[in-house]
Coordinates of C-alpha atoms and ligand atoms in Angstrom, one line a residue:
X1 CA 35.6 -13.6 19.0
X2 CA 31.9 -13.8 20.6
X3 CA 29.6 -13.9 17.6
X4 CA 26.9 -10.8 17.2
X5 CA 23.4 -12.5 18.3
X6 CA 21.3 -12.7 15.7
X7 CA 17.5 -12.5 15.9
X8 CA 14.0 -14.5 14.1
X9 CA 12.5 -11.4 13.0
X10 CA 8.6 -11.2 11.7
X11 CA 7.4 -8.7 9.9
X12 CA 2.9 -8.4 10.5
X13 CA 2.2 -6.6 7.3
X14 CA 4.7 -8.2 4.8
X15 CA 2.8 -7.2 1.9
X16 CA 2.1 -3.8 2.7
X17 CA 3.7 -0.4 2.1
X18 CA 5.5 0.0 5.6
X19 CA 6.3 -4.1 5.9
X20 CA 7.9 -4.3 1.9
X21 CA 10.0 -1.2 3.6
X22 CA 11.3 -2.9 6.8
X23 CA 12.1 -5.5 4.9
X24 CA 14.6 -3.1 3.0
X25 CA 16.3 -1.4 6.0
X26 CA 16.7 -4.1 7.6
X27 CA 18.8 -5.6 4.5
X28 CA 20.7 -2.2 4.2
X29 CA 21.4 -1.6 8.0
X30 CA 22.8 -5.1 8.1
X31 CA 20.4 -5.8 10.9
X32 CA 21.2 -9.4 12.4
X33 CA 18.3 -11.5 11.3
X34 CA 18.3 -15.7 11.8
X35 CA 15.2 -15.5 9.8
X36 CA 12.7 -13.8 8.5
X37 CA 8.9 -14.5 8.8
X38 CA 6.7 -12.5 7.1
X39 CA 3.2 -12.4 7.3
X40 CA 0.3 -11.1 6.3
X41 CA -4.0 -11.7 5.9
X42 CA -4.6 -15.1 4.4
X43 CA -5.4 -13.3 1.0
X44 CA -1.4 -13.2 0.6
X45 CA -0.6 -17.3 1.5
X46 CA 1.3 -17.8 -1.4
X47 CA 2.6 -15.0 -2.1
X48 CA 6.8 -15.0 -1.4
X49 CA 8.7 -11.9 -0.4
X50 CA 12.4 -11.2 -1.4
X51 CA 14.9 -10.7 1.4
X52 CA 18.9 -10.8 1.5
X53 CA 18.5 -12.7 -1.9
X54 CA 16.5 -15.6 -0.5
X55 CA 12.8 -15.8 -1.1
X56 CA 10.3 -16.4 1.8
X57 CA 6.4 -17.5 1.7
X58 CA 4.2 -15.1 3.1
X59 CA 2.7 -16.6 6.0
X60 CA -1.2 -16.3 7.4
X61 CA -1.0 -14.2 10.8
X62 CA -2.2 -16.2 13.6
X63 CA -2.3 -16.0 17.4
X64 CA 0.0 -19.5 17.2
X65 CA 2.4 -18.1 14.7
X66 CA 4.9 -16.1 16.7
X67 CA 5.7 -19.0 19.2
X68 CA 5.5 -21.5 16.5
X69 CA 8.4 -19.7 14.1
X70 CA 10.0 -18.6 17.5
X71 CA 9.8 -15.1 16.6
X72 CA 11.9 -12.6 18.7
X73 CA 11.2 -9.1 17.1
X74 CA 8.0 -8.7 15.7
X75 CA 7.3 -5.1 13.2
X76 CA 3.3 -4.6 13.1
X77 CA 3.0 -2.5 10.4
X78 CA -1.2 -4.1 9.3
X79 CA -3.2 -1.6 10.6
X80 CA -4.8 -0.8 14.2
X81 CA -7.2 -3.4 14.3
X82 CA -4.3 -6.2 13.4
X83 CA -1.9 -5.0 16.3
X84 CA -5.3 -4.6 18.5
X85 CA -6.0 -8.5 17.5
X86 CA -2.1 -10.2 17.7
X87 CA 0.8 -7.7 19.1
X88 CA -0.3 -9.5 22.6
X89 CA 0.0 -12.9 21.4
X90 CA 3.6 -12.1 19.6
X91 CA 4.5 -10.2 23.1
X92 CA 3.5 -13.7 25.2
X93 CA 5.7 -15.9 23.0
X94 CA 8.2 -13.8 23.9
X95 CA 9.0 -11.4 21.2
X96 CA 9.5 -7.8 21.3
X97 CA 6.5 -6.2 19.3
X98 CA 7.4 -2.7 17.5
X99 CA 4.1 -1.7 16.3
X100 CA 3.2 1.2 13.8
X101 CA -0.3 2.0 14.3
X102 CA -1.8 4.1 16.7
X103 CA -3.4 1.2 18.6
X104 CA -1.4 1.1 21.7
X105 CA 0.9 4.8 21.5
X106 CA -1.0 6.7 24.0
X107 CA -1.1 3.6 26.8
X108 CA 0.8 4.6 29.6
X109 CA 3.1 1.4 30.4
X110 CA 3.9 1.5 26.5
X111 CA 7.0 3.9 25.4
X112 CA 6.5 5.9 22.3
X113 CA 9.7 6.0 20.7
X114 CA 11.9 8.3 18.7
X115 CA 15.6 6.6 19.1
X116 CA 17.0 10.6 18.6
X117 CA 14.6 11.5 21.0
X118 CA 14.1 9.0 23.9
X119 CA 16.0 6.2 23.2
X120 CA 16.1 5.6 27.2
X121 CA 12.3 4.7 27.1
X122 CA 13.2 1.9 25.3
X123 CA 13.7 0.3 28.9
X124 CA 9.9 -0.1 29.6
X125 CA 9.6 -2.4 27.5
X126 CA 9.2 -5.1 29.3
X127 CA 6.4 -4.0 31.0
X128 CA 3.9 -4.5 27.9
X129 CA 6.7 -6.3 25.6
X130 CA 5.5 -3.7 23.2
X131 CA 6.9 -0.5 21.9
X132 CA 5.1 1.9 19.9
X133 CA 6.2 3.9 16.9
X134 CA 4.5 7.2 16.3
X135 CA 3.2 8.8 13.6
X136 CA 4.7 9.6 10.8
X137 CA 4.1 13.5 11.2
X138 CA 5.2 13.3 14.8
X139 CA 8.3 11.5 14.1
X140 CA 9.6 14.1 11.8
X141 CA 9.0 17.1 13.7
X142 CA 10.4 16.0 17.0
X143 CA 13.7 15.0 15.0
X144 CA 13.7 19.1 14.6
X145 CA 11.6 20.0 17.6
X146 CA 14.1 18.1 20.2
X147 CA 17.6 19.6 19.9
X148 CA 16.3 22.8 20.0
X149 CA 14.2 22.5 22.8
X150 CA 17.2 21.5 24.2
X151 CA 19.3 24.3 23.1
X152 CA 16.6 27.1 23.4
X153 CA 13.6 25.7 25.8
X154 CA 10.0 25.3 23.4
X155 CA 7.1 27.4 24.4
X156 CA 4.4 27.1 21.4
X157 CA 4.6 25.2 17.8
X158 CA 1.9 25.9 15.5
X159 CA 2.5 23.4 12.6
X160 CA 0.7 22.9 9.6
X161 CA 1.3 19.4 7.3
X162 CA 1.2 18.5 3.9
X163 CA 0.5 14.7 3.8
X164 CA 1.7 12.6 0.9
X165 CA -0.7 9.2 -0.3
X166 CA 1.8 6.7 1.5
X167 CA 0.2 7.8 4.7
X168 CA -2.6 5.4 3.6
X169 CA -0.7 2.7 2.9
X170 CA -0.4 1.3 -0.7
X171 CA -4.1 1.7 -1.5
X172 CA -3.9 5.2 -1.5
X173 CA -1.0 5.4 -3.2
X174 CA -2.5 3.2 -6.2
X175 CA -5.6 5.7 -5.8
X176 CA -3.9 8.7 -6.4
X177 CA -1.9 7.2 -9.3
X178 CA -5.5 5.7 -10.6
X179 CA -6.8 9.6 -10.6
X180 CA -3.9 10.7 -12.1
X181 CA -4.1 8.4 -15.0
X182 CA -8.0 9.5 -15.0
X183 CA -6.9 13.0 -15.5
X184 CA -4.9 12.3 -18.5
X185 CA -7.7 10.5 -20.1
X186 CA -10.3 13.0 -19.7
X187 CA -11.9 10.9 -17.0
X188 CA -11.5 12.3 -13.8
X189 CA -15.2 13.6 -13.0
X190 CA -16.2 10.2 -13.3
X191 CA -13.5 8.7 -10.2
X192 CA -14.8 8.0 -6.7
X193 CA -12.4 8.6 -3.7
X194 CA -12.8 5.4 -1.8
X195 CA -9.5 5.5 0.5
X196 CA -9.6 9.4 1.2
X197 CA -12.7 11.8 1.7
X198 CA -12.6 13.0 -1.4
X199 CA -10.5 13.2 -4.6
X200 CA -6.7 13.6 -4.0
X201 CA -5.4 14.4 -7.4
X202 CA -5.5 18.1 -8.1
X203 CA -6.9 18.7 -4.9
X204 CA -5.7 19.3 -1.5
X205 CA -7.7 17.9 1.4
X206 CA -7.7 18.9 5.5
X207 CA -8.7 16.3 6.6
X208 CA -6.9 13.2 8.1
X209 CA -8.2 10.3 10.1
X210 CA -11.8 11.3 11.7
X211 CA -12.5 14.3 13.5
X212 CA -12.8 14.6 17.3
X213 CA -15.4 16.7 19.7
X214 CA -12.9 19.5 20.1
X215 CA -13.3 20.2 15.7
X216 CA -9.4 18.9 15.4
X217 CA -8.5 15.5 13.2
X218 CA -7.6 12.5 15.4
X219 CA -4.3 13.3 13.4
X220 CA -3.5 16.7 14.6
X221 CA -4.3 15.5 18.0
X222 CA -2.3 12.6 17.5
X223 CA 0.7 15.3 16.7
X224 CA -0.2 17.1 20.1
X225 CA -0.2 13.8 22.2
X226 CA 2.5 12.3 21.1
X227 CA 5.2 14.7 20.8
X228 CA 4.3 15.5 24.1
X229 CA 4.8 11.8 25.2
X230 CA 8.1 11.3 23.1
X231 CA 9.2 14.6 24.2
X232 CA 8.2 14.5 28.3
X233 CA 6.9 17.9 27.7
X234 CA 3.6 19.8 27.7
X235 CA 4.3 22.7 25.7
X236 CA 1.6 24.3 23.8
X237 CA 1.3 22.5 20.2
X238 CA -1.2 23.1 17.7
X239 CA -1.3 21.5 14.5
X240 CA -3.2 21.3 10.8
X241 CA -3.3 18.4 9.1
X242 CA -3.3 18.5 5.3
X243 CA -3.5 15.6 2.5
X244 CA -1.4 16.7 -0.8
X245 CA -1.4 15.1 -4.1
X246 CA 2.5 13.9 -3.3
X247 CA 3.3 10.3 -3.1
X248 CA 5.4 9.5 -0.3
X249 CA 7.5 12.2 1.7
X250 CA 5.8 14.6 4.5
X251 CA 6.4 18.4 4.3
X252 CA 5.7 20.7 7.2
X253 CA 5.9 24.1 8.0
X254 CA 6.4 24.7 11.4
X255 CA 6.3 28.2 13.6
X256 CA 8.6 28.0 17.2
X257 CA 8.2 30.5 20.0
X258 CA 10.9 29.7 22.9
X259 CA 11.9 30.8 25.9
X260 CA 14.4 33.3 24.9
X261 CA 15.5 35.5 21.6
X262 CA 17.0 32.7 19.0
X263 CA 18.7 33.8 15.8
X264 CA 18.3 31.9 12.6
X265 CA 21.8 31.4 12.8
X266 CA 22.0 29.9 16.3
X267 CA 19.1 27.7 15.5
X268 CA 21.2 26.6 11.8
X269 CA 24.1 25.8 13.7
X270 CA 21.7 23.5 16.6
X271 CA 19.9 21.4 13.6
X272 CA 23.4 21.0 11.6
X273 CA 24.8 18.7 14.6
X274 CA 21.6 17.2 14.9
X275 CA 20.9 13.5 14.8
X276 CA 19.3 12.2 11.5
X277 CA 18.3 15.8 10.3
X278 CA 19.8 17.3 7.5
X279 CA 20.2 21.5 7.4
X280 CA 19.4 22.3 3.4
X281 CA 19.0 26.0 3.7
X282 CA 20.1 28.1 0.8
X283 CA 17.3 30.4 -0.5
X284 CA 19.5 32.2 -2.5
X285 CA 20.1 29.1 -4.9
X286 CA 16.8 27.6 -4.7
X287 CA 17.9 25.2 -2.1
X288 CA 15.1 23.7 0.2
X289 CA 13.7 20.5 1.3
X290 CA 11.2 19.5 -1.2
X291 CA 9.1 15.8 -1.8
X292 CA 11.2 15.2 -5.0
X293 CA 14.6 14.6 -3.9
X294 CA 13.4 13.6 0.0
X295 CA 11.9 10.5 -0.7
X296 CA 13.5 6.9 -0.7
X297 CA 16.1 9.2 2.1
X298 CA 16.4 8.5 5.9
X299 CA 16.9 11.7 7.5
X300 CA 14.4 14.6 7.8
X301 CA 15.4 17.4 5.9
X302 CA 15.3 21.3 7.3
X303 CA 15.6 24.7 5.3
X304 CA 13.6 28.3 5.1
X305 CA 15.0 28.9 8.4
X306 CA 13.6 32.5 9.0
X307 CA 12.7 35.1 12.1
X308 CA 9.4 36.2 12.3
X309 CA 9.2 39.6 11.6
X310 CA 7.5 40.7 14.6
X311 CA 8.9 38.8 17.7
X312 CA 12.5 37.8 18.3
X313 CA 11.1 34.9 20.4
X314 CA 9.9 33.2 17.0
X315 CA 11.5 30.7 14.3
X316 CA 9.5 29.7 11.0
X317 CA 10.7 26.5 9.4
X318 CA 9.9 23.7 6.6
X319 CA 11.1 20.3 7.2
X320 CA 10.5 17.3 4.8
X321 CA 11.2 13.6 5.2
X322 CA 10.0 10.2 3.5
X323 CA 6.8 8.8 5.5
X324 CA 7.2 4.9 4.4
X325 CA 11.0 5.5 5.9
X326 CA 11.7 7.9 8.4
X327 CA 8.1 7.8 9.8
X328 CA 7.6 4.3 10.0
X329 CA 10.5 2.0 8.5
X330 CA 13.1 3.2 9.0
X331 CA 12.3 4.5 12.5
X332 CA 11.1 1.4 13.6
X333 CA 14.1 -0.2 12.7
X334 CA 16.5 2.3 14.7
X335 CA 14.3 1.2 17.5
X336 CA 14.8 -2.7 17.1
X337 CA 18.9 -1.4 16.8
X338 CA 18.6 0.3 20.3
X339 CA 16.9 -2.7 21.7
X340 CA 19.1 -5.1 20.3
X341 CA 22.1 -3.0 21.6
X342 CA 20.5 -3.3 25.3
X343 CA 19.8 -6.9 25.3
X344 CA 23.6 -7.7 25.0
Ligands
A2P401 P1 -2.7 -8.4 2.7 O1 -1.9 -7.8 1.6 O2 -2.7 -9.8 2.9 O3 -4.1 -7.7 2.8 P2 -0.9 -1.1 3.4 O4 -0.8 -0.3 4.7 O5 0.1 -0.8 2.4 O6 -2.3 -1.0 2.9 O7 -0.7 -2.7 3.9 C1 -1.5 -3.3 4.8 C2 -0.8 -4.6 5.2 O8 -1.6 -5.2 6.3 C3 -0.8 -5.7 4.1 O9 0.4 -6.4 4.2 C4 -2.0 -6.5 4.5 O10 -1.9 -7.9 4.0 C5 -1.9 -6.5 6.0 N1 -3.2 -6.9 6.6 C6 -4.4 -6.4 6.3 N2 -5.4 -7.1 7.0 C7 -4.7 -8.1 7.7 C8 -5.1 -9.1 8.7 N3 -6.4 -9.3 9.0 N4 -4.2 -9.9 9.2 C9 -2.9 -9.7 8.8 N5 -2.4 -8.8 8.0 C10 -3.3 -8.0 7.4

């Protein structure tokens, strides 16, 4: 019997929140890795990673190091400026770069990719060698938004978010945590917000990323563009973007006008076949997606499916789903699956 190809896999990021992830769903999935290279800045040299039960240095990122280590698939998980400086040198030696920042999503010879979405944009690339991952509000509400545009036909979503810390990677994690800890101690007046705009715990904050000429956040934009790039649509979206004193799963509450009358039942039964999506809708027993029980998951989670009580054309619904898994782990890893899958 032929024996499944297996792949030198890097991971850009190793020591981050998103990288220690990949590492995980990768080892889970059973993805075919030869080896593992993980790097990171040259703060981490030194520093070992755990992965299949064999430990690996942390490696300093360098334009040399993908075609030294002969890396095929590279995850870029380090930040925008860290994709903006390497993903083109990993892509020349040869590898397949899935990057997680926003650097290169919008670029039109780069696909944007959702594999329960539009796995067949996978194809392109070639063009670049890079594929983009989008963000992690985006990723979640297209896993909901897609079937039923298929079913129904999308006209508007209006979609507000409420952010966990992951979103900002492990530092904003450990600074909501460090606030928290302040609050116990009596000593939260005297803690400065350094990763978010202003304090996180107890608070709730609207603003994400930096905001644009138009009064939106490069976030909520980021929402707009990219689902409809994932989506090859251009249905009206408009979306709020709010930071919540949650560690690491997304909620969002999400308004749909389509095309035609949709019952809350005929909507149920379209997002219970769905792909990745999990329908958790009994209000009567308390029974709703919620952060708690979400996180550490890999499938977005739907419930408070309800009409709007003034126009048959519309559908209100909450959807919740890890952000370090479904909207960038995990995700990017059902992309490397896809791609794999093509390549043999
Ligand atoms: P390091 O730990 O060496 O700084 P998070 O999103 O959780 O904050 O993680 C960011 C990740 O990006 C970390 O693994 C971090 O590595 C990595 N990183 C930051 N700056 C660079 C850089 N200049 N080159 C390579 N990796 C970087």
């Amino acid at each position: 019997m032929k024996k499944a190809r297996e792949y030198v896999v890097a991971v850009v990021g190793a020591s981050g929140a998103v990288g220690e992830e990949i590492f995980r769903v990768l080892e889970e999935c059973k993805f075919p890795v030869k080896k593992i290279v993980p790097l990171a800045s040259e703060r981490s040299v030194g520093k070992e990673i755990e992965f299949a039960r064999k430990k690996y240095n942390i490696l300093e990122t360098t334009h040399e190091i993908f075609a030294k280590e002969g890396v095929e698939i590279a995850f870029f998980s380090a930040g925008g400026a860290v994709s903006a400086a390497y993903a083109e040198s990993a892509a020349k030696a040869g590898a397949v770069v899935i990057d997680n920042t926003s650097h290169f999503r919008m670029e039109k010879d780069i696909p944007l990719v959702v594999p329960e979405v539009n796995p067949q944009d996978i194809a392109q690339w070639r063009k670049k060698g890079i594929i983009s991952n989008p963000n992690c509000s985006t990723i979640q509400m297209v896993h909901i938004l897609a079937p039923l545009h298929k079913a129904f036909g999308i006209k508007r979503v209006d979609v507000s978010t409420y952010q966990a810390a992951s979103g900002a990677g492990k530092r904003g994690m450990e600074e909501l945590v460090m606030q928290m800890q302040a609050f116990f101690a009596f000593k939260l007046d005297e803690v400065e917000a350094q990763v978010f705009p202003h304090r996180l715990a107890l608070n709730v904050i609207p603003h994400i990323d930096v905001f644009m000429p138009n009064d939106y956040t490069k976030e909520e934009m980021k929402m707009i563009n990219e689902t409809h790039k994932i989506m090859h649509t251009n249905f009206a979206v408009s979306a709020t973007c709010v930071r919540v004193p949650i560690l690491r799963s997304h909620s969002e509450s999400i308004s749909i006008q389509f095309e035609q009358e949709v019952s809350v039942e005929r909507a149920r039964a379209v997002l219970a076949d769905a792909p990745s999506v999990v329908l958790y809708d009994d209000p009567a027993r308390h029974r709703y997606p919620m952060p708690s029980f979400v996180s550490e998951t890999d499938q977005t989670y739907v419930g408070r499916i309800r009409a709007d009580n003034f126009d048959k054309h519309i559908l209100h619904l909450w959807c919740v789903a890890d952000q370090i898994r479904v909207g960038a782990a995990t995700n990017a890893v059902r992309i490397a699956i896809k791609w794999a899958q093509m390549q043999d």
